[in-house]
Amino acid sequence: MSDSKFTAPVAQESLHSELLERSPIPSLRDKILAIRNSLRSGQQQMADWGSGPLAISAVPGAGKSTGMAAAAAIAIARQYERYAQSRPSSRRHLVVVTFTRSAAANIKAKIRKFLRDDLSLPQTGFFVYTLHGLALNIASRHSDLSGLQLENVTLITPTQSHRFIRTAVEQWIVNNPGTYLRLLEGHQFDGEETERLRRQSVLRTEVLPELANTVIHEAKSSGISPEKLREWSKQTTDEYTILSVAAGLYEQYQNLMRSRDFIDYDDMILAALRVLENDSARRIEQNQVFAVFEDEAQDSSPLQTQLLEILARDAGGDNSCTDAINRVSNSALNLVRVGDPNQAINSTFTPADPIYFRQFCEECDRIERLATMDQAGRSTRIIIEAANFALKWINNQSLAKTNNGQQTPDNRQVPFRLQTIRPVETGDPQKNANPAPIGRGLELYTPRDIHHTVELLSKRVVELFGEDPTQNSAAILVRENRQGRWLGEALAPVCKEHKITLYDVGERDRRSHVPQEILALLQFCDRPHSPDYLKAALEALVQRQLIPTQDLNALASLPEEFLYPGPLATPQPEIVQKAARLCRNLLRARLELPLYQLISFLALTLNYDQAELATADKLAERVNQQIAGNSSMGGMLSALSEIVSSERFEPVETEDSEERYTRRGQLTIITMHKAKGLDWDYVFLPFLHENLIPGRFWVPPQSQFLGDFTLSEVARAQIRATLHGESTIPDVTQAWEQAKHLKISEEYRLLYVAMTRAKRLVWMSAAQKAPFTWSKPENLQEQAPCPVFPALKRQFPECVANLAVMAN
C-alpha cells in the first residue's frame, strides 16, 4: 500500500490496526485506539495519518483543534514507539503551527493532556509555534545565515502613519519629481494654488502612505522584491505607473529599515527562508522534524507555506521542486494542513488568500489525500441550516453576476467552497452536541431604527440571562469598533441594573493603555508647567484610582500653584494635597533615577498587575533599544509617541483571550473578525446593512482627482493576479473590479463566521434607518439590509419577529 495514497476509511482502519499490531508496547496500542475511536469520522482521518501530505477541509464547529491535538498525540506516540529503544537525542519532533499565540497555547495544552492522561507518555516530542515564532526560532539559531542579530534589531509593526512609511514617501517624492507631478495633475488640473496645496497634502498624508503600506506588506509577504515589481510594472500601461511608484516606496522603506536595524514580521519569514537556502542548515532543521501539522491553513501567505513545505520535507528528498502539484504529491512531504477556506477573513488586509489553501485541497484531492470534516456539534440545527443556506445563496448570486448565470464554479468566482455543515450523529462523544435551540434558535428582526434595535436587543438579553446570569454566555458581534462603542454606552445602564457584566473588547483594545499612560506621565515629568500634560497625567492617576475623582481642569489651570503652593495660597483640600504629593514624587523620580529605569518606576507607581508590569518591561526594552546612542528624555518621548500614535503594540497577556471573551454571565461586545475561533450560547448580529456587508467599494472624495479607483487597491489586485498565475496583469479597470470582488467575498465570509459562532440562538437584525457612517451615529437615514438578510427571512418565515405583536 503506497504511503502517498489516502485510502478509504475502512482500508485506513485496517492499516491503522496493522501498524498497532506491530507495536512493541501493547498497552500503548490500546490507548491509541481508544483516542481514535473517541473521534468523529473526519477527525479519525486526521488521526490515521502516517506519512505524506494531507489536506483537511473543516467546517465551523467541527472540532479542528481537538482533532489536530489528538492526531498530533497519536503521531508522537507512534514516533515514540519507533525510537523506544534508541537514544532520546536521535528522536525527531512534530512541529505544530497555528495562527495566534492564544491558539498555540490552547493546542499545546490539549496535546499535553492527551500525552499525559490518555497515553501515559512524557509530554515531549513536539513543539507548537505561531508561524512567526517558528521563523524567528530558525533565524535566531543560524544568525550568521539569516542576518538577524536579535540583540541588535528592533521589531516593529508599521502602519500607514508610521514614521518609516512617512519618511519613505517624502524620500520618494524628492527622488521622483516628474512622477509625483503627474500624480498631482491627476485627471485634470487648472493650476489653482489652493487646489495644488490640497492635493499635495492628500498625496503625502493619505494616498502614497496607503499605497506604500499595502504594497510593502503584499509584496514582502510573497517574496516579491522592489526589482520584481518594477519588472511587472513594464507590463502595465496605466498613466500613473502605479506598480513602479509602489516599487520605489518599497525600496525606500527597506533602506530605512536596514539603516536603523529595524525588522517587521515579514522579515522574520524571509530570514528563516535565507537559512533554509543553505543545504547544511536545511538538513539540520529537517532532521529534527518528522512532520509539520498546520492549523488555520487558510490564513497562510505564500512565503509562510513555502517555509512549512521545506521543513516538512525529508532531508534526503528533492527540495528544489517548485511545481505545486509535484510538491504536494511527493510522499516525502510530511505535511498535514487543516483549515476552512470559508473562514478566510483576513485577505483584504493581509496577503493571505483562500485560493492557496483551496489549491492545496484540490491537489491533495487528485492524489486522494483530501479529507473533509463536515460534521459540527457546536450549533443547534436551525443555525446550521441558516449558515448552509446563506453560503449557497451567496455563491449563486456571485455566479449570476460574474458568469452570466453559467453555473461553472471557479475558485476566483465564488466566495465559498461548496461545503455543507452536517449535524453530528447520535452518540457523538461531544457533550451536548447540536444543543437544543432557545426559542426557534434563529430570530430575524427589522427594527425601525438603531435605537429600536437597542431596545429589542436589551429586552432579549435580559430574558436570556434570566434570574442567574452566570449560566449563560452571550456576545454582540459588530462589523466596526465604532458600532461597539455606541452599543456599549447604550446598553450599560440595562446591564448594570440586571447585574450582567458588559465587556467591550474594542474599548479594552483601544486602551492599549500601558504605552499611553506611561507617555502621559513622562510628558508631565518633562514639562510639568504645561496644563495639558498635567491634566493628562492626573487623568491617568484617576483612571488607576490612585487619586480621587475631582475637578482636574481647576488643578491643571495653574500648574505651579497646584504643585508648589506658596505660603499665602489658599490651603488645599486633602484630595488635592494627595494628588499634588503624588505628582511631586513623579518629578523627584525624574531627577533622581536614570532614564532607563523611569518606565519601570512609573509602572510600579501605577500599581500595574502582573500582565501590565510585563507589558511595561517589554515597552521599556523596546524604547531603550530605539533610543540607544541618543539616550535623552526627548528621544524617549519621541519613541513612545510613535508607538502610541502609529503602531500596534502587543501587550503581554497572562490570561487566555478565549477565557476573557467567553466568560459566563458576561455580554461581550466584539468585532466579527476577533470573534473567529470563539463561540457563545447566544450571538447577536445587529446592524446588518448593505453599506457594511458586503459594503461599498468607494473612492474618498479628497482623492477623486486621481480617478474612480484607489492606487493601493489597484496595486494589490495586480500583484495578486500575478501571484495567482494569470497570464496578464489586469489594467486599472479590471484590477479595481477584482479588488471589489475580493472585498465582497471576504465580507460575506465574515458574516458566515459570525453566524456560526452561536450555539443555541443567533439573533439578527437590519434596522430600517441607520447611520450612513458610524462616526456620526446621530445622522440616520434609510439603509438597505445586507442582501442575504431578506433571503433568510423568505427561507425561514417562522423565524421572522412580528414587531407589531411584540409592541402590544
Tab-separated table of N, CA and C in Angstrom, residues 368-459:
chain	number	residue	atom	x	y	z
A	368	GLU	N	-5.962	11.667	-3.825
A	368	GLU	CA	-6.781	11.026	-2.789
A	368	GLU	C	-6.182	11.214	-1.399
A	369	ARG	N	-5.766	12.450	-1.131
A	369	ARG	CA	-5.237	12.796	0.194
A	369	ARG	C	-5.998	13.994	0.764
A	370	LEU	N	-7.276	14.078	0.451
A	370	LEU	CA	-8.141	15.145	0.981
A	370	LEU	C	-9.201	14.520	1.867
A	371	ALA	N	-9.343	15.057	3.071
A	371	ALA	CA	-10.415	14.635	3.977
A	371	ALA	C	-11.255	15.858	4.322
A	372	THR	N	-12.531	15.612	4.552
A	372	THR	CA	-13.427	16.712	4.917
A	372	THR	C	-14.021	16.452	6.289
A	373	MET	N	-13.864	17.414	7.173
A	373	MET	CA	-14.524	17.363	8.482
A	373	MET	C	-15.780	18.227	8.374
A	374	ASP	N	-16.901	17.578	8.015
A	374	ASP	CA	-18.108	18.364	7.758
A	374	ASP	C	-19.173	18.208	8.834
A	375	GLN	N	-18.900	17.390	9.862
A	375	GLN	CA	-19.849	17.270	10.969
A	375	GLN	C	-19.473	18.253	12.073
A	376	ALA	N	-20.436	19.003	12.545
A	376	ALA	CA	-20.171	20.018	13.565
A	376	ALA	C	-21.199	19.913	14.683
A	377	GLY	N	-20.737	19.870	15.907
A	377	GLY	CA	-21.636	19.741	17.054
A	377	GLY	C	-21.852	21.037	17.810
A	378	ARG	N	-21.219	22.113	17.355
A	378	ARG	CA	-21.313	23.366	18.121
A	378	ARG	C	-22.729	23.917	18.158
A	379	SER	N	-23.355	24.057	16.990
A	379	SER	CA	-24.589	24.837	16.876
A	379	SER	C	-25.820	23.955	16.817
A	380	THR	N	-26.937	24.543	17.208
A	380	THR	CA	-28.219	23.866	17.051
A	380	THR	C	-28.556	23.780	15.558
A	381	ARG	N	-29.467	22.882	15.194
A	381	ARG	CA	-29.681	22.550	13.780
A	381	ARG	C	-30.161	23.731	12.940
A	382	ILE	N	-31.015	24.600	13.484
A	382	ILE	CA	-31.542	25.713	12.698
A	382	ILE	C	-30.430	26.692	12.326
A	383	ILE	N	-29.454	26.861	13.199
A	383	ILE	CA	-28.324	27.749	12.890
A	383	ILE	C	-27.499	27.140	11.758
A	384	ILE	N	-27.273	25.823	11.804
A	384	ILE	CA	-26.548	25.143	10.730
A	384	ILE	C	-27.296	25.309	9.406
A	385	GLU	N	-28.626	25.133	9.441
A	385	GLU	CA	-29.421	25.280	8.224
A	385	GLU	C	-29.321	26.701	7.666
A	386	ALA	N	-29.360	27.694	8.556
A	386	ALA	CA	-29.285	29.091	8.117
A	386	ALA	C	-27.921	29.390	7.504
A	387	ALA	N	-26.831	28.891	8.127
A	387	ALA	CA	-25.482	29.122	7.603
A	387	ALA	C	-25.313	28.437	6.245
A	388	ASN	N	-25.793	27.207	6.115
A	388	ASN	CA	-25.702	26.499	4.834
A	388	ASN	C	-26.488	27.222	3.741
A	389	PHE	N	-27.684	27.702	4.110
A	389	PHE	CA	-28.499	28.432	3.129
A	389	PHE	C	-27.772	29.698	2.672
A	390	ALA	N	-27.227	30.462	3.645
A	390	ALA	CA	-26.538	31.712	3.310
A	390	ALA	C	-25.367	31.434	2.358
A	391	LEU	N	-24.600	30.385	2.637
A	391	LEU	CA	-23.440	30.048	1.789
A	391	LEU	C	-23.881	29.786	0.349
A	392	LYS	N	-24.891	28.935	0.185
A	392	LYS	CA	-25.325	28.572	-1.172
A	392	LYS	C	-25.960	29.759	-1.886
A	393	TRP	N	-26.768	30.546	-1.158
A	393	TRP	CA	-27.434	31.698	-1.774
A	393	TRP	C	-26.406	32.715	-2.265
A	394	ILE	N	-25.400	32.995	-1.431
A	394	ILE	CA	-24.369	33.977	-1.799
A	394	ILE	C	-23.561	33.480	-2.998
A	395	ASN	N	-23.188	32.202	-2.996
A	395	ASN	CA	-22.455	31.662	-4.143
A	395	ASN	C	-23.273	31.772	-5.432
A	396	ASN	N	-24.555	31.460	-5.361
A	396	ASN	CA	-25.406	31.546	-6.558
A	396	ASN	C	-25.516	32.978	-7.063
A	397	GLN	N	-25.643	33.932	-6.139
A	397	GLN	CA	-25.696	35.339	-6.532
A	397	GLN	C	-24.389	35.775	-7.188
A	398	SER	N	-23.279	35.309	-6.617
A	398	SER	CA	-21.969	35.662	-7.161
A	398	SER	C	-21.790	35.092	-8.558
A	399	LEU	N	-22.199	33.846	-8.765
A	399	LEU	CA	-22.092	33.228	-10.088
A	399	LEU	C	-22.956	33.959	-11.106
A	400	ALA	N	-24.157	34.329	-10.688
A	400	ALA	CA	-25.068	35.021	-11.601
A	400	ALA	C	-24.467	36.331	-12.095
A	401	LYS	N	-23.709	36.995	-11.215
A	401	LYS	CA	-23.130	38.299	-11.565
A	401	LYS	C	-21.849	38.160	-12.382
A	402	THR	N	-20.999	37.192	-12.000
A	402	THR	CA	-19.671	37.127	-12.612
A	402	THR	C	-19.596	36.204	-13.815
A	403	ASN	N	-20.615	35.362	-13.990
A	403	ASN	CA	-20.501	34.354	-15.047
A	403	ASN	C	-21.747	34.297	-15.935
A	404	ASN	N	-22.508	35.388	-15.906
A	404	ASN	CA	-23.721	35.468	-16.727
A	404	ASN	C	-24.643	34.271	-16.548
A	405	GLY	N	-24.696	33.786	-15.297
A	405	GLY	CA	-25.603	32.699	-14.993
A	405	GLY	C	-25.108	31.318	-15.361
A	406	GLN	N	-23.927	31.205	-15.974
A	406	GLN	CA	-23.385	29.888	-16.305
A	406	GLN	C	-22.837	29.255	-15.033
A	407	GLN	N	-23.440	28.160	-14.594
A	407	GLN	CA	-23.089	27.561	-13.301
A	407	GLN	C	-21.813	26.721	-13.411
A	408	THR	N	-20.717	27.359	-13.563
A	408	THR	CA	-19.421	26.661	-13.612
A	408	THR	C	-18.532	27.253	-12.538
A	409	PRO	N	-18.664	26.769	-11.300
A	409	PRO	CA	-17.925	27.362	-10.182
A	409	PRO	C	-16.418	27.353	-10.424
A	410	ASP	N	-15.780	28.409	-9.990
A	410	ASP	CA	-14.336	28.540	-10.095
A	410	ASP	C	-13.831	29.170	-8.809
A	411	ASN	N	-12.601	28.801	-8.406
A	411	ASN	CA	-12.025	29.328	-7.166
A	411	ASN	C	-12.164	30.830	-7.044
A	412	ARG	N	-12.014	31.551	-8.153
A	412	ARG	CA	-11.925	33.009	-8.061
A	412	ARG	C	-13.269	33.680	-8.299
A	413	GLN	N	-14.299	32.874	-8.578
A	413	GLN	CA	-15.595	33.466	-8.883
A	413	GLN	C	-16.532	33.461	-7.690
A	414	VAL	N	-16.392	32.482	-6.806
A	414	VAL	CA	-17.350	32.354	-5.710
A	414	VAL	C	-16.663	32.569	-4.366
A	415	PRO	N	-17.381	33.186	-3.422
A	415	PRO	CA	-16.771	33.448	-2.106
A	415	PRO	C	-16.491	32.181	-1.305
A	416	PHE	N	-17.300	31.114	-1.523
A	416	PHE	CA	-17.233	29.939	-0.654
A	416	PHE	C	-16.875	28.673	-1.427
A	417	ARG	N	-16.168	27.783	-0.748
A	417	ARG	CA	-16.032	26.408	-1.220
A	417	ARG	C	-17.360	25.712	-0.921
A	418	LEU	N	-17.867	24.954	-1.884
A	418	LEU	CA	-19.160	24.288	-1.687
A	418	LEU	C	-18.994	23.162	-0.677
A	419	GLN	N	-19.287	23.476	0.548
A	419	GLN	CA	-19.038	22.564	1.670
A	419	GLN	C	-20.169	22.748	2.676
A	420	THR	N	-20.981	21.724	2.865
A	420	THR	CA	-22.155	21.823	3.730
A	420	THR	C	-21.831	21.339	5.139
A	421	ILE	N	-22.285	22.095	6.134
A	421	ILE	CA	-22.140	21.661	7.533
A	421	ILE	C	-23.212	20.610	7.820
A	422	ARG	N	-22.811	19.488	8.417
A	422	ARG	CA	-23.771	18.449	8.811
A	422	ARG	C	-23.806	18.332	10.333
A	423	PRO	N	-24.982	18.131	10.923
A	423	PRO	CA	-25.032	17.850	12.365
A	423	PRO	C	-24.317	16.529	12.648
A	424	VAL	N	-23.924	16.327	13.893
A	424	VAL	CA	-23.225	15.090	14.262
A	424	VAL	C	-24.224	13.948	14.399
A	425	GLU	N	-23.702	12.741	14.446
A	425	GLU	CA	-24.558	11.562	14.551
A	425	GLU	C	-24.920	11.289	16.009
A	426	THR	N	-25.941	10.498	16.197
A	426	THR	CA	-26.360	10.104	17.547
A	426	THR	C	-25.211	9.373	18.250
A	427	GLY	N	-25.021	9.681	19.520
A	427	GLY	CA	-23.946	9.041	20.273
A	427	GLY	C	-22.598	9.704	20.088
A	428	ASP	N	-22.579	10.918	19.510
A	428	ASP	CA	-21.314	11.633	19.331
A	428	ASP	C	-20.653	11.871	20.684
A	429	PRO	N	-19.292	11.768	20.753
A	429	PRO	CA	-18.616	11.915	22.045
A	429	PRO	C	-18.692	13.326	22.630
A	430	GLN	N	-18.980	14.342	21.812
A	430	GLN	CA	-19.052	15.708	22.338
A	430	GLN	C	-20.276	15.870	23.226
A	431	LYS	N	-20.067	16.417	24.410
A	431	LYS	CA	-21.194	16.652	25.313
A	431	LYS	C	-22.112	17.727	24.730
A	432	ASN	N	-23.418	17.459	24.802
A	432	ASN	CA	-24.427	18.418	24.352
A	432	ASN	C	-24.183	18.885	22.918
A	433	ALA	N	-23.805	17.940	22.053
A	433	ALA	CA	-23.588	18.283	20.644
A	433	ALA	C	-24.904	18.682	20.006
A	434	ASN	N	-24.839	19.669	19.067
A	434	ASN	CA	-26.047	20.226	18.440
A	434	ASN	C	-27.133	20.460	19.484
A	435	PRO	N	-26.885	21.385	20.414
A	435	PRO	CA	-27.795	21.578	21.556
A	435	PRO	C	-29.183	22.022	21.116
A	436	ALA	N	-30.112	21.881	22.016
A	436	ALA	CA	-31.483	22.325	21.740
A	436	ALA	C	-31.493	23.843	21.564
A	437	PRO	N	-32.324	24.360	20.669
A	437	PRO	CA	-32.359	25.809	20.455
A	437	PRO	C	-33.047	26.529	21.605
A	438	ILE	N	-32.748	27.789	21.724
A	438	ILE	CA	-33.522	28.683	22.591
A	438	ILE	C	-34.544	29.357	21.681
A	439	GLY	N	-35.810	29.225	22.016
A	439	GLY	CA	-36.846	29.707	21.104
A	439	GLY	C	-36.754	28.914	19.810
A	440	ARG	N	-36.712	29.619	18.700
A	440	ARG	CA	-36.560	28.934	17.410
A	440	ARG	C	-35.093	28.750	17.041
A	441	GLY	N	-34.190	29.370	17.805
A	441	GLY	CA	-32.766	29.245	17.516
A	441	GLY	C	-32.264	30.272	16.524
A	442	LEU	N	-33.181	30.817	15.717
A	442	LEU	CA	-32.861	31.872	14.743
A	442	LEU	C	-33.955	32.915	14.847
A	443	GLU	N	-33.564	34.174	15.081
A	443	GLU	CA	-34.546	35.256	15.202
A	443	GLU	C	-34.129	36.396	14.280
A	444	LEU	N	-35.060	36.835	13.439
A	444	LEU	CA	-34.788	37.849	12.424
A	444	LEU	C	-35.669	39.067	12.682
A	445	TYR	N	-35.044	40.209	12.899
A	445	TYR	CA	-35.759	41.438	13.279
A	445	TYR	C	-35.504	42.543	12.246
A	446	THR	N	-36.527	43.381	12.061
A	446	THR	CA	-36.365	44.593	11.251
A	446	THR	C	-36.849	45.780	12.075
A	447	PRO	N	-36.022	46.288	12.982
A	447	PRO	CA	-36.432	47.424	13.838
A	447	PRO	C	-36.610	48.705	13.021
A	448	ARG	N	-37.248	49.688	13.657
A	448	ARG	CA	-37.456	50.979	12.983
A	448	ARG	C	-36.131	51.679	12.729
A	449	ASP	N	-35.287	51.696	13.757
A	449	ASP	CA	-34.010	52.386	13.642
A	449	ASP	C	-33.039	51.766	14.654
A	450	ILE	N	-31.863	52.341	14.797
A	450	ILE	CA	-30.852	51.736	15.675
A	450	ILE	C	-31.237	51.841	17.149
A	451	HIS	N	-32.035	52.859	17.502
A	451	HIS	CA	-32.473	52.982	18.900
A	451	HIS	C	-33.489	51.887	19.232
A	452	HIS	N	-34.370	51.601	18.280
A	452	HIS	CA	-35.309	50.493	18.443
A	452	HIS	C	-34.541	49.164	18.515
A	453	THR	N	-33.442	49.070	17.761
A	453	THR	CA	-32.590	47.873	17.807
A	453	THR	C	-32.090	47.627	19.225
A	454	VAL	N	-31.588	48.668	19.857
A	454	VAL	CA	-31.066	48.545	21.220
A	454	VAL	C	-32.180	48.136	22.182
A	455	GLU	N	-33.345	48.705	21.982
A	455	GLU	CA	-34.487	48.380	22.850
A	455	GLU	C	-34.824	46.886	22.753
A	456	LEU	N	-34.917	46.370	21.515
A	456	LEU	CA	-35.246	44.953	21.312
A	456	LEU	C	-34.120	44.042	21.799
A	457	LEU	N	-32.897	44.430	21.510
A	457	LEU	CA	-31.749	43.613	21.886
A	457	LEU	C	-31.617	43.526	23.405
A	458	SER	N	-31.723	44.656	24.078
A	458	SER	CA	-31.555	44.663	25.538
A	458	SER	C	-32.672	43.860	26.214
A	459	LYS	N	-33.886	43.944	25.664
A	459	LYS	CA	-35.004	43.166	26.213
A	459	LYS	C	-34.714	41.669	26.095
